[in-house]
Amino acid sequence: MASRYIQDGDNVDLSEERRKAKFCVDSLSELLHGVEHLKRRRAIAKFVEETPELHDVLPTTFMSREQKVENASRKMASRYIQDGDNVDLSEERRKAKFCVDSLSELLHGVEHLKRRRAIAKFVEETPELHDVLPTTFMSREQKVENASRKIIALLKHLPSLNISNFEDIFYYQSLVMHLDGHPLSLHSTNLRKLETTAIYDINNEQFIINSPTITSTKWWPGNLGKMSNYAIVVAQLYLNGECYGPHQFIVQLRDENTHIPLPGITVGDIGPKFGFNTNDNGFLRFNNVRIPRQQMLMGFSKQALFLAMACTIGIRYSCVRRQGEITPGSSEIKVIDYQTQQYRLFPQLARAYAYWFTGNYVRVLYAQVLDELKENKARINTIETFFFWMNKKKSKIPLVILPF
């Protein structure tokens, strides 16, 4: 069956494998992702493809570090060209042959952008939320004092913005505190040997977070030493004595009002570093810190997507890689034609589809349950009101068998 993904100049072996498909690739994509979602993605991809300014001048593999930085900066067109801006930078921004606002609206949505711009304008017009002088010229003590002052001002002005969405609140915080996309502390390296533990207490439906060894101390997370009140903590999950590997948990570190560490939390600054002293890097230890079960990040797992991506990479590579001769003197065969390779890859691909459709089915069931809850809540509220009204009239209420 014809595939829209087969184009002139493609790898011959890969195109051959694509032609073997006995199903419509577009129909499968629409089934997996939805028609509207695909339309939006394809519109974005088409826009990028047809806009030369958004392309690399040459493959980044062959660029020096300076060229990569310059290339990335060139592609980052801004909607703001203001008086007092660097002349050369403004000149480059004017060279954009597309509407930056239209691209932003296409990527993020009109309402989302309106909220973000309103937040940015508020921060810009509120002197309390600004640095007293560039942080480059501050001592470490001044930086900590400046950050503390802005945290107080940030909380003070939050009600004025009338925002409740977590993403908008974080955007507001990042503008003020210069978080640079690192809102929470995340463990990064050597996850396999992570020593922080999260033991599930079945009776109380809580996780008990502990740092059982010196080497289980969280070290170096940004914005942790003095600033963060919350962190996403990666810990080994234990259920009934069995370890289920690393999972993520939302843990409160400090009191929101006093900013004092909570019981069981040992947190502080790691001290001076060779570089990047503007960042508040810290250490963190836990001693029997209990958190509710709901604070485990498990509602939006994307295992099916990750597995599908891994399968795509493995299968594509196996289609273009040739190795070994089945018959002496014949050409080498594709790795994908080896049964042992198929045995390793195809079951994982099948699992990815199974996970995907199972996840979608569960989401549908969840939505149905929510709708039923709303309907039952309306019934209960109506009956409650009716009973109250009847009691006010001092009437005798007959026994009623409810249909739910």
mmCIF file of C-alpha atoms in Angstrom:
data_model
loop_
_atom_site.group_PDB
_atom_site.id
_atom_site.type_symbol
_atom_site.label_atom_id
_atom_site.label_comp_id
_atom_site.label_asym_id
_atom_site.label_seq_id
_atom_site.Cartn_x
_atom_site.Cartn_y
_atom_site.Cartn_z
ATOM 1 C CA MET A 1 0.000 0.000 0.000
ATOM 2 C CA ALA A 2 1.285 3.480 -0.897
ATOM 3 C CA SER A 3 2.844 5.455 1.933
ATOM 4 C CA ARG A 4 3.198 9.234 2.150
ATOM 5 C CA TYR A 5 6.510 8.662 3.924
ATOM 6 C CA ILE A 6 8.254 7.202 0.843
ATOM 7 C CA GLN A 7 10.102 10.008 -0.929
ATOM 8 C CA ASP A 8 12.765 10.356 -3.594
ATOM 9 C CA GLY A 9 16.240 10.113 -2.119
ATOM 10 C CA ASP A 10 15.200 7.901 0.809
ATOM 11 C CA ASN A 11 17.260 4.887 1.780
ATOM 12 C CA VAL A 12 16.372 2.109 -0.694
ATOM 13 C CA ASP A 13 16.101 -0.625 1.950
ATOM 14 C CA LEU A 14 13.911 1.520 4.195
ATOM 15 C CA SER A 15 11.562 2.388 1.301
ATOM 16 C CA GLU A 16 11.342 -1.308 0.398
ATOM 17 C CA GLU A 17 10.242 -2.202 3.930
ATOM 18 C CA ARG A 18 7.681 0.619 3.941
ATOM 19 C CA ARG A 19 6.122 -0.656 0.686
ATOM 20 C CA LYS A 20 5.483 -4.017 2.376
ATOM 21 C CA ALA A 21 2.910 -2.440 4.719
ATOM 22 C CA LYS A 22 -0.548 -3.920 4.070
ATOM 23 C CA PHE A 23 -2.381 -1.134 5.918
ATOM 24 C CA CYS A 24 -2.871 2.618 5.460
ATOM 25 C CA VAL A 25 -0.219 4.403 7.521
ATOM 26 C CA ASP A 26 -2.283 7.621 7.712
ATOM 27 C CA SER A 27 -5.323 5.730 9.030
ATOM 28 C CA LEU A 28 -3.198 4.121 11.745
ATOM 29 C CA SER A 29 -1.723 7.514 12.687
ATOM 30 C CA GLU A 30 -5.216 9.036 12.956
ATOM 31 C CA LEU A 31 -6.365 6.109 15.083
ATOM 32 C CA LEU A 32 -3.413 6.507 17.453
ATOM 33 C CA HIS A 33 -3.237 10.293 17.752
ATOM 34 C CA GLY A 34 -6.538 11.736 16.523
ATOM 35 C CA VAL A 35 -7.254 13.681 13.323
ATOM 36 C CA GLU A 36 -7.079 17.192 14.802
ATOM 37 C CA HIS A 37 -3.849 16.505 16.680
ATOM 38 C CA LEU A 38 -2.214 15.202 13.496
ATOM 39 C CA LYS A 39 -3.426 18.177 11.459
ATOM 40 C CA ARG A 40 -1.863 20.563 13.940
ATOM 41 C CA ARG A 41 1.430 18.664 14.039
ATOM 42 C CA ARG A 42 1.622 18.452 10.251
ATOM 43 C CA ALA A 43 0.844 22.163 9.908
ATOM 44 C CA ILE A 44 3.719 22.946 12.279
ATOM 45 C CA ALA A 45 6.059 20.576 10.431
ATOM 46 C CA LYS A 46 5.075 22.095 7.072
ATOM 47 C CA PHE A 47 5.646 25.617 8.391
ATOM 48 C CA VAL A 48 9.125 24.719 9.631
ATOM 49 C CA GLU A 49 9.930 22.880 6.402
ATOM 50 C CA GLU A 50 8.908 25.870 4.248
ATOM 51 C CA THR A 51 10.718 28.491 6.345
ATOM 52 C CA PRO A 52 14.432 28.546 5.405
ATOM 53 C CA GLU A 53 15.321 30.749 8.393
ATOM 54 C CA LEU A 54 14.417 27.864 10.707
ATOM 55 C CA HIS A 55 16.830 25.416 9.050
ATOM 56 C CA ASP A 56 20.455 24.703 9.926
ATOM 57 C CA VAL A 57 22.963 26.285 7.531
ATOM 58 C CA LEU A 58 24.849 22.962 7.591
ATOM 59 C CA PRO A 59 24.563 19.743 9.655
ATOM 60 C CA THR A 60 25.305 20.525 13.317
ATOM 61 C CA THR A 61 27.685 17.535 13.450
ATOM 62 C CA PHE A 62 30.159 19.566 11.415
ATOM 63 C CA MET A 63 29.743 22.803 13.423
ATOM 64 C CA SER A 64 32.088 24.078 16.107
ATOM 65 C CA ARG A 65 30.559 25.021 19.459
ATOM 66 C CA GLU A 66 30.620 28.713 18.494
ATOM 67 C CA GLN A 67 28.848 27.945 15.220
ATOM 68 C CA LYS A 68 26.194 25.890 17.035
ATOM 69 C CA VAL A 69 25.473 28.750 19.465
ATOM 70 C CA GLU A 70 25.326 31.263 16.600
ATOM 71 C CA ASN A 71 23.093 28.952 14.552
ATOM 72 C CA ALA A 72 20.660 28.422 17.455
ATOM 73 C CA SER A 73 20.523 32.166 18.179
ATOM 74 C CA ARG A 74 19.768 32.907 14.526
ATOM 75 C CA LYS A 75 16.792 30.529 14.566
ATOM 76 C CA MET A 76 15.351 32.048 17.735
ATOM 77 C CA ALA A 77 13.368 34.968 16.266
ATOM 78 C CA SER A 78 11.698 37.234 18.842
ATOM 79 C CA ARG A 79 8.460 39.241 18.625
ATOM 80 C CA TYR A 80 10.043 42.056 20.651
ATOM 81 C CA ILE A 81 12.183 44.594 18.777
ATOM 82 C CA GLN A 82 12.380 47.590 21.098
ATOM 83 C CA ASP A 83 14.195 50.904 21.312
ATOM 84 C CA GLY A 84 17.528 50.410 23.021
ATOM 85 C CA ASP A 85 17.981 46.850 21.772
ATOM 86 C CA ASN A 86 21.280 45.807 20.278
ATOM 87 C CA VAL A 87 21.316 47.225 16.719
ATOM 88 C CA ASP A 88 22.703 44.087 15.110
ATOM 89 C CA LEU A 89 20.202 41.884 16.959
ATOM 90 C CA SER A 90 17.265 44.056 15.881
ATOM 91 C CA GLU A 91 18.510 43.935 12.294
ATOM 92 C CA GLU A 92 18.541 40.143 12.337
ATOM 93 C CA ARG A 93 15.059 40.016 13.856
ATOM 94 C CA ARG A 94 13.711 42.212 11.049
ATOM 95 C CA LYS A 95 14.988 39.699 8.501
ATOM 96 C CA ALA A 96 12.370 37.156 9.595
ATOM 97 C CA LYS A 97 10.127 36.420 6.592
ATOM 98 C CA PHE A 98 7.316 34.970 8.663
ATOM 99 C CA CYS A 99 4.967 36.305 11.332
ATOM 100 C CA VAL A 100 6.457 35.383 14.691
ATOM 101 C CA ASP A 101 3.111 35.936 16.441
ATOM 102 C CA SER A 102 1.353 33.560 14.039
ATOM 103 C CA LEU A 103 3.979 30.902 14.677
ATOM 104 C CA SER A 104 3.651 31.389 18.451
ATOM 105 C CA GLU A 105 -0.142 31.095 18.259
ATOM 106 C CA LEU A 106 0.171 27.976 16.119
ATOM 107 C CA LEU A 107 2.556 26.364 18.600
ATOM 108 C CA HIS A 108 0.966 27.399 21.897
ATOM 109 C CA GLY A 109 -2.601 28.608 21.262
ATOM 110 C CA VAL A 110 -4.037 32.136 21.397
ATOM 111 C CA GLU A 111 -5.437 32.051 24.951
ATOM 112 C CA HIS A 112 -2.264 30.503 26.361
ATOM 113 C CA LEU A 113 -0.148 33.266 24.802
ATOM 114 C CA LYS A 114 -2.478 35.999 26.069
ATOM 115 C CA ARG A 115 -2.079 34.763 29.641
ATOM 116 C CA ARG A 116 1.705 34.471 29.328
ATOM 117 C CA ARG A 117 2.050 37.977 27.906
ATOM 118 C CA ALA A 118 -0.188 39.423 30.620
ATOM 119 C CA ILE A 119 1.998 37.765 33.279
ATOM 120 C CA ALA A 120 5.197 39.026 31.620
ATOM 121 C CA LYS A 121 3.794 42.562 31.434
ATOM 122 C CA PHE A 122 2.824 42.461 35.122
ATOM 123 C CA VAL A 123 6.330 41.349 36.137
ATOM 124 C CA GLU A 124 7.907 44.001 33.923
ATOM 125 C CA GLU A 125 5.783 46.774 35.482
ATOM 126 C CA THR A 126 6.295 45.692 39.125
ATOM 127 C CA PRO A 127 9.649 47.024 40.465
ATOM 128 C CA GLU A 128 9.517 44.787 43.570
ATOM 129 C CA LEU A 129 9.950 41.747 41.320
ATOM 130 C CA HIS A 130 13.186 43.021 39.740
ATOM 131 C CA ASP A 131 16.802 42.551 40.811
ATOM 132 C CA VAL A 132 18.239 45.587 42.617
ATOM 133 C CA LEU A 133 21.327 45.286 40.364
ATOM 134 C CA PRO A 134 22.656 42.678 37.919
ATOM 135 C CA THR A 135 23.374 39.443 39.805
ATOM 136 C CA THR A 136 26.811 39.300 38.149
ATOM 137 C CA PHE A 137 27.917 42.126 40.447
ATOM 138 C CA MET A 138 26.389 40.676 43.646
ATOM 139 C CA SER A 139 28.223 38.757 46.340
ATOM 140 C CA ARG A 140 26.803 35.364 47.317
ATOM 141 C CA GLU A 141 25.184 36.879 50.438
ATOM 142 C CA GLN A 142 23.600 39.615 48.323
ATOM 143 C CA LYS A 143 22.248 37.034 45.882
ATOM 144 C CA VAL A 144 20.609 35.050 48.680
ATOM 145 C CA GLU A 145 19.160 38.249 50.206
ATOM 146 C CA ASN A 146 17.932 39.406 46.788
ATOM 147 C CA ALA A 147 16.304 36.027 46.087
ATOM 148 C CA SER A 148 14.600 35.982 49.508
ATOM 149 C CA ARG A 149 13.237 39.496 48.932
ATOM 150 C CA LYS A 150 11.837 38.499 45.538
ATOM 151 C CA ILE A 151 10.248 35.326 46.931
ATOM 152 C CA ILE A 152 8.310 37.433 49.464
ATOM 153 C CA ALA A 153 7.287 39.901 46.739
ATOM 154 C CA LEU A 154 6.371 37.053 44.402
ATOM 155 C CA LEU A 155 3.956 35.536 46.941
ATOM 156 C CA LYS A 156 2.588 38.971 47.812
ATOM 157 C CA HIS A 157 1.624 39.785 44.215
ATOM 158 C CA LEU A 158 0.419 36.304 43.202
ATOM 159 C CA PRO A 159 -3.269 36.992 44.116
ATOM 160 C CA SER A 160 -3.221 40.107 41.899
ATOM 161 C CA LEU A 161 -2.637 37.953 38.819
ATOM 162 C CA ASN A 162 -5.722 35.806 39.467
ATOM 163 C CA ILE A 163 -4.114 32.642 38.087
ATOM 164 C CA SER A 164 -4.602 29.106 39.384
ATOM 165 C CA ASN A 165 -3.122 27.015 36.572
ATOM 166 C CA PHE A 166 0.144 25.386 37.743
ATOM 167 C CA GLU A 167 1.921 26.107 34.435
ATOM 168 C CA ASP A 168 1.036 29.810 34.609
ATOM 169 C CA ILE A 169 2.127 30.024 38.253
ATOM 170 C CA PHE A 170 5.449 28.414 37.391
ATOM 171 C CA TYR A 171 5.897 30.757 34.414
ATOM 172 C CA TYR A 172 5.345 33.706 36.771
ATOM 173 C CA GLN A 173 7.875 32.278 39.243
ATOM 174 C CA SER A 174 10.426 31.569 36.504
ATOM 175 C CA LEU A 175 10.234 35.146 35.211
ATOM 176 C CA VAL A 176 10.851 36.547 38.681
ATOM 177 C CA MET A 177 13.401 34.019 39.959
ATOM 178 C CA HIS A 178 15.138 33.291 36.623
ATOM 179 C CA LEU A 179 14.626 29.535 36.998
ATOM 180 C CA ASP A 180 15.633 28.934 33.373
ATOM 181 C CA GLY A 181 13.382 25.904 32.998
ATOM 182 C CA HIS A 182 14.479 24.124 36.186
ATOM 183 C CA PRO A 183 11.507 24.543 38.553
ATOM 184 C CA LEU A 184 12.142 21.503 40.689
ATOM 185 C CA SER A 185 15.062 19.486 41.923
ATOM 186 C CA LEU A 186 15.569 16.313 39.891
ATOM 187 C CA HIS A 187 18.071 13.527 40.466
ATOM 188 C CA SER A 188 20.053 13.139 37.268
ATOM 189 C CA THR A 189 22.813 10.501 37.131
ATOM 190 C CA ASN A 190 23.255 6.842 38.057
ATOM 191 C CA LEU A 191 19.554 6.129 38.579
ATOM 192 C CA ARG A 192 20.160 2.378 38.616
ATOM 193 C CA LYS A 193 22.131 2.658 41.876
ATOM 194 C CA LEU A 194 19.951 5.327 43.461
ATOM 195 C CA GLU A 195 19.842 4.805 47.248
ATOM 196 C CA THR A 196 16.991 7.080 48.367
ATOM 197 C CA THR A 197 14.022 4.866 49.323
ATOM 198 C CA ALA A 198 10.246 5.297 49.233
ATOM 199 C CA ILE A 199 8.571 2.526 51.244
ATOM 200 C CA TYR A 200 4.800 2.245 50.839
ATOM 201 C CA ASP A 201 2.796 2.051 54.078
ATOM 202 C CA ILE A 202 -0.342 0.152 53.020
ATOM 203 C CA ASN A 203 -2.271 0.821 56.238
ATOM 204 C CA ASN A 204 -1.912 4.615 56.060
ATOM 205 C CA GLU A 205 -1.670 4.930 52.249
ATOM 206 C CA GLN A 206 1.567 6.883 52.578
ATOM 207 C CA PHE A 207 5.106 6.706 51.252
ATOM 208 C CA ILE A 208 7.982 6.933 53.748
ATOM 209 C CA ILE A 209 10.961 8.710 52.164
ATOM 210 C CA ASN A 210 14.415 7.999 53.627
ATOM 211 C CA SER A 211 18.091 8.680 52.913
ATOM 212 C CA PRO A 212 19.538 5.525 54.526
ATOM 213 C CA THR A 213 23.195 6.190 53.633
ATOM 214 C CA ILE A 214 25.571 9.134 53.291
ATOM 215 C CA THR A 215 25.782 8.500 49.547
ATOM 216 C CA SER A 216 21.997 8.703 49.258
ATOM 217 C CA THR A 217 22.211 12.456 49.972
ATOM 218 C CA LYS A 218 20.837 14.522 47.089
ATOM 219 C CA TRP A 219 23.709 16.740 45.991
ATOM 220 C CA TRP A 220 23.850 19.674 43.584
ATOM 221 C CA PRO A 221 20.170 20.170 42.547
ATOM 222 C CA GLY A 222 19.614 23.751 41.432
ATOM 223 C CA ASN A 223 17.461 26.202 43.444
ATOM 224 C CA LEU A 224 17.441 23.749 46.358
ATOM 225 C CA GLY A 225 19.830 25.146 48.974
ATOM 226 C CA LYS A 226 17.866 28.252 49.946
ATOM 227 C CA MET A 227 14.858 28.692 47.669
ATOM 228 C CA SER A 228 12.724 25.671 46.752
ATOM 229 C CA ASN A 229 9.750 24.776 48.936
ATOM 230 C CA TYR A 230 8.952 21.680 46.873
ATOM 231 C CA ALA A 231 10.987 19.107 44.956
ATOM 232 C CA ILE A 232 10.372 16.167 42.680
ATOM 233 C CA VAL A 233 12.359 13.439 44.418
ATOM 234 C CA VAL A 234 13.451 10.284 42.604
ATOM 235 C CA ALA A 235 13.577 7.273 44.943
ATOM 236 C CA GLN A 236 13.554 3.476 44.819
ATOM 237 C CA LEU A 237 9.949 2.325 45.316
ATOM 238 C CA TYR A 238 9.422 -0.560 47.776
ATOM 239 C CA LEU A 239 6.124 -2.479 48.029
ATOM 240 C CA ASN A 240 5.878 -5.361 50.504
ATOM 241 C CA GLY A 241 9.655 -5.505 50.743
ATOM 242 C CA GLU A 242 10.216 -5.749 46.978
ATOM 243 C CA CYS A 243 11.997 -2.991 45.036
ATOM 244 C CA TYR A 244 10.203 -1.719 41.918
ATOM 245 C CA GLY A 245 12.911 0.663 40.728
ATOM 246 C CA PRO A 246 13.125 4.477 40.598
ATOM 247 C CA HIS A 247 9.905 6.513 40.736
ATOM 248 C CA GLN A 248 9.202 10.218 41.206
ATOM 249 C CA PHE A 249 7.456 11.825 44.180
ATOM 250 C CA ILE A 250 6.396 15.384 44.967
ATOM 251 C CA VAL A 251 7.765 16.271 48.412
ATOM 252 C CA GLN A 252 7.311 19.513 50.360
ATOM 253 C CA LEU A 253 10.637 20.647 51.808
ATOM 254 C CA ARG A 254 9.869 23.903 53.610
ATOM 255 C CA ASP A 255 6.938 25.666 55.229
ATOM 256 C CA GLU A 256 5.337 27.998 52.676
ATOM 257 C CA ASN A 257 4.972 30.840 55.196
ATOM 258 C CA THR A 258 8.128 30.621 57.343
ATOM 259 C CA HIS A 259 10.379 28.940 54.717
ATOM 260 C CA ILE A 260 11.757 26.718 57.520
ATOM 261 C CA PRO A 261 12.570 23.074 56.586
ATOM 262 C CA LEU A 262 9.852 20.623 57.642
ATOM 263 C CA PRO A 263 10.500 17.832 60.192
ATOM 264 C CA GLY A 264 12.677 15.068 58.775
ATOM 265 C CA ILE A 265 14.117 17.347 56.078
ATOM 266 C CA THR A 266 17.801 18.313 56.162
ATOM 267 C CA VAL A 267 18.531 20.801 53.399
ATOM 268 C CA GLY A 268 21.139 23.480 52.759
ATOM 269 C CA ASP A 269 23.569 25.164 50.413
ATOM 270 C CA ILE A 270 26.596 23.189 49.152
ATOM 271 C CA GLY A 271 28.819 26.283 49.255
ATOM 272 C CA PRO A 272 31.062 27.946 46.658
ATOM 273 C CA LYS A 273 31.748 26.237 43.320
ATOM 274 C CA PHE A 274 34.338 26.694 40.589
ATOM 275 C CA GLY A 275 31.665 28.138 38.297
ATOM 276 C CA PHE A 276 27.989 29.064 38.007
ATOM 277 C CA ASN A 277 27.852 30.533 41.506
ATOM 278 C CA THR A 278 24.682 32.407 40.543
ATOM 279 C CA ASN A 279 22.764 29.145 40.926
ATOM 280 C CA ASP A 280 21.519 28.030 44.338
ATOM 281 C CA ASN A 281 22.821 24.448 44.381
ATOM 282 C CA GLY A 282 22.003 22.472 47.510
ATOM 283 C CA PHE A 283 21.977 19.127 49.331
ATOM 284 C CA LEU A 284 18.999 17.218 50.718
ATOM 285 C CA ARG A 285 18.415 14.300 53.115
ATOM 286 C CA PHE A 286 15.229 12.611 54.368
ATOM 287 C CA ASN A 287 14.499 10.970 57.712
ATOM 288 C CA ASN A 288 11.150 9.112 57.728
ATOM 289 C CA VAL A 289 9.333 11.818 55.771
ATOM 290 C CA ARG A 290 5.753 10.712 55.107
ATOM 291 C CA ILE A 291 3.850 11.859 52.026
ATOM 292 C CA PRO A 292 0.346 10.910 50.765
ATOM 293 C CA ARG A 293 0.049 8.204 48.128
ATOM 294 C CA GLN A 294 -1.334 10.788 45.672
ATOM 295 C CA GLN A 295 2.039 12.566 45.578
ATOM 296 C CA MET A 296 3.608 9.792 43.533
ATOM 297 C CA LEU A 297 3.859 10.866 39.881
ATOM 298 C CA MET A 298 2.023 8.000 38.238
ATOM 299 C CA GLY A 299 -0.974 9.558 36.492
ATOM 300 C CA PHE A 300 0.700 10.582 33.249
ATOM 301 C CA SER A 301 3.197 7.819 32.536
ATOM 302 C CA LYS A 302 4.221 7.570 28.895
ATOM 303 C CA GLN A 303 5.739 4.098 28.808
ATOM 304 C CA ALA A 304 3.893 3.160 25.598
ATOM 305 C CA LEU A 305 5.251 6.226 23.820
ATOM 306 C CA PHE A 306 8.818 5.640 25.002
ATOM 307 C CA LEU A 307 8.655 1.966 24.012
ATOM 308 C CA ALA A 308 7.267 2.901 20.584
ATOM 309 C CA MET A 309 10.088 5.393 20.037
ATOM 310 C CA ALA A 310 12.696 2.798 20.997
ATOM 311 C CA CYS A 311 11.113 0.212 18.670
ATOM 312 C CA THR A 312 11.019 2.706 15.801
ATOM 313 C CA ILE A 313 14.731 3.429 16.165
ATOM 314 C CA GLY A 314 15.651 -0.251 16.444
ATOM 315 C CA ILE A 315 13.498 -1.414 13.518
ATOM 316 C CA ARG A 316 14.530 1.427 11.200
ATOM 317 C CA TYR A 317 18.194 0.737 11.889
ATOM 318 C CA SER A 318 17.678 -2.991 11.337
ATOM 319 C CA CYS A 319 16.119 -2.222 7.944
ATOM 320 C CA VAL A 320 19.088 -0.206 6.664
ATOM 321 C CA ARG A 321 21.913 -2.215 8.267
ATOM 322 C CA ARG A 322 23.179 -5.187 6.245
ATOM 323 C CA GLN A 323 25.380 -7.874 7.700
ATOM 324 C CA GLY A 324 26.284 -11.453 6.783
ATOM 325 C CA GLU A 325 25.629 -13.751 3.805
ATOM 326 C CA ILE A 326 23.055 -16.526 3.917
ATOM 327 C CA THR A 327 24.319 -18.017 0.647
ATOM 328 C CA PRO A 328 28.047 -17.723 -0.187
ATOM 329 C CA GLY A 329 28.613 -15.157 -2.924
ATOM 330 C CA SER A 330 25.212 -13.486 -2.523
ATOM 331 C CA SER A 331 24.762 -9.959 -1.203
ATOM 332 C CA GLU A 332 24.578 -9.298 2.513
ATOM 333 C CA ILE A 333 21.085 -9.365 3.991
ATOM 334 C CA LYS A 334 19.280 -6.843 6.144
ATOM 335 C CA VAL A 335 19.566 -7.350 9.875
ATOM 336 C CA ILE A 336 15.754 -7.191 10.125
ATOM 337 C CA ASP A 337 15.536 -10.430 8.087
ATOM 338 C CA TYR A 338 17.256 -12.408 10.846
ATOM 339 C CA GLN A 339 14.649 -14.268 12.910
ATOM 340 C CA THR A 340 16.574 -13.603 16.111
ATOM 341 C CA GLN A 341 16.330 -9.841 15.439
ATOM 342 C CA GLN A 342 12.607 -10.116 14.736
ATOM 343 C CA TYR A 343 12.211 -12.156 17.922
ATOM 344 C CA ARG A 344 13.749 -9.305 19.918
ATOM 345 C CA LEU A 345 11.994 -6.368 18.237
ATOM 346 C CA PHE A 346 8.523 -7.398 17.065
ATOM 347 C CA PRO A 347 7.108 -8.461 20.468
ATOM 348 C CA GLN A 348 8.168 -5.076 21.872
ATOM 349 C CA LEU A 349 6.412 -3.317 18.996
ATOM 350 C CA ALA A 350 3.260 -5.338 19.688
ATOM 351 C CA ARG A 351 3.508 -4.424 23.372
ATOM 352 C CA ALA A 352 3.777 -0.732 22.494
ATOM 353 C CA TYR A 353 0.486 -0.915 20.572
ATOM 354 C CA ALA A 354 -1.152 -2.938 23.342
ATOM 355 C CA TYR A 355 -0.046 -0.419 25.979
ATOM 356 C CA TRP A 356 -1.243 2.475 23.840
ATOM 357 C CA PHE A 357 -4.752 1.125 23.208
ATOM 358 C CA THR A 358 -5.105 -0.108 26.789
ATOM 359 C CA GLY A 359 -4.174 3.343 28.073
ATOM 360 C CA ASN A 360 -6.714 4.977 25.760
ATOM 361 C CA TYR A 361 -9.409 2.532 26.886
ATOM 362 C CA VAL A 362 -8.696 3.250 30.563
ATOM 363 C CA ARG A 363 -8.876 6.994 29.884
ATOM 364 C CA VAL A 364 -12.290 6.524 28.252
ATOM 365 C CA LEU A 365 -13.513 4.511 31.250
ATOM 366 C CA TYR A 366 -12.177 7.199 33.591
ATOM 367 C CA ALA A 367 -14.044 9.911 31.671
ATOM 368 C CA GLN A 368 -17.256 7.844 31.820
ATOM 369 C CA VAL A 369 -16.932 7.425 35.587
ATOM 370 C CA LEU A 370 -16.430 11.183 35.993
ATOM 371 C CA ASP A 371 -19.567 11.870 33.938
ATOM 372 C CA GLU A 372 -21.565 9.404 36.052
ATOM 373 C CA LEU A 373 -20.269 11.029 39.230
ATOM 374 C CA LYS A 374 -21.476 14.424 38.019
ATOM 375 C CA GLU A 375 -24.905 13.009 37.197
ATOM 376 C CA ASN A 376 -25.219 11.231 40.555
ATOM 377 C CA LYS A 377 -24.058 14.345 42.385
ATOM 378 C CA ALA A 378 -26.815 16.316 40.669
ATOM 379 C CA ARG A 379 -29.384 13.673 41.708
ATOM 380 C CA ILE A 380 -28.190 13.643 45.315
ATOM 381 C CA ASN A 381 -28.206 17.445 45.523
ATOM 382 C CA THR A 382 -31.745 17.539 44.117
ATOM 383 C CA ILE A 383 -33.004 14.920 46.583
ATOM 384 C CA GLU A 384 -31.202 16.662 49.445
ATOM 385 C CA THR A 385 -32.871 19.955 48.564
ATOM 386 C CA PHE A 386 -36.260 18.265 48.228
ATOM 387 C CA PHE A 387 -35.947 16.559 51.637
ATOM 388 C CA PHE A 388 -34.908 19.816 53.265
ATOM 389 C CA TRP A 389 -37.869 21.624 51.716
ATOM 390 C CA MET A 390 -40.278 18.889 52.850
ATOM 391 C CA ASN A 391 -38.880 18.980 56.386
ATOM 392 C CA LYS A 392 -39.371 22.731 56.480
ATOM 393 C CA LYS A 393 -43.041 22.114 55.717
ATOM 394 C CA LYS A 394 -43.079 19.524 58.508
ATOM 395 C CA SER A 395 -44.466 16.946 56.128
ATOM 396 C CA LYS A 396 -44.092 13.233 56.515
ATOM 397 C CA ILE A 397 -41.703 11.848 53.904
ATOM 398 C CA PRO A 398 -42.540 8.344 52.633
ATOM 399 C CA LEU A 399 -39.834 5.731 52.227
ATOM 400 C CA VAL A 400 -38.317 6.007 48.766
ATOM 401 C CA ILE A 401 -36.200 3.353 47.052
ATOM 402 C CA LEU A 402 -33.633 5.284 45.025
ATOM 403 C CA PRO A 403 -32.740 3.926 41.555
ATOM 404 C CA PHE A 404 -28.948 4.100 42.131
#
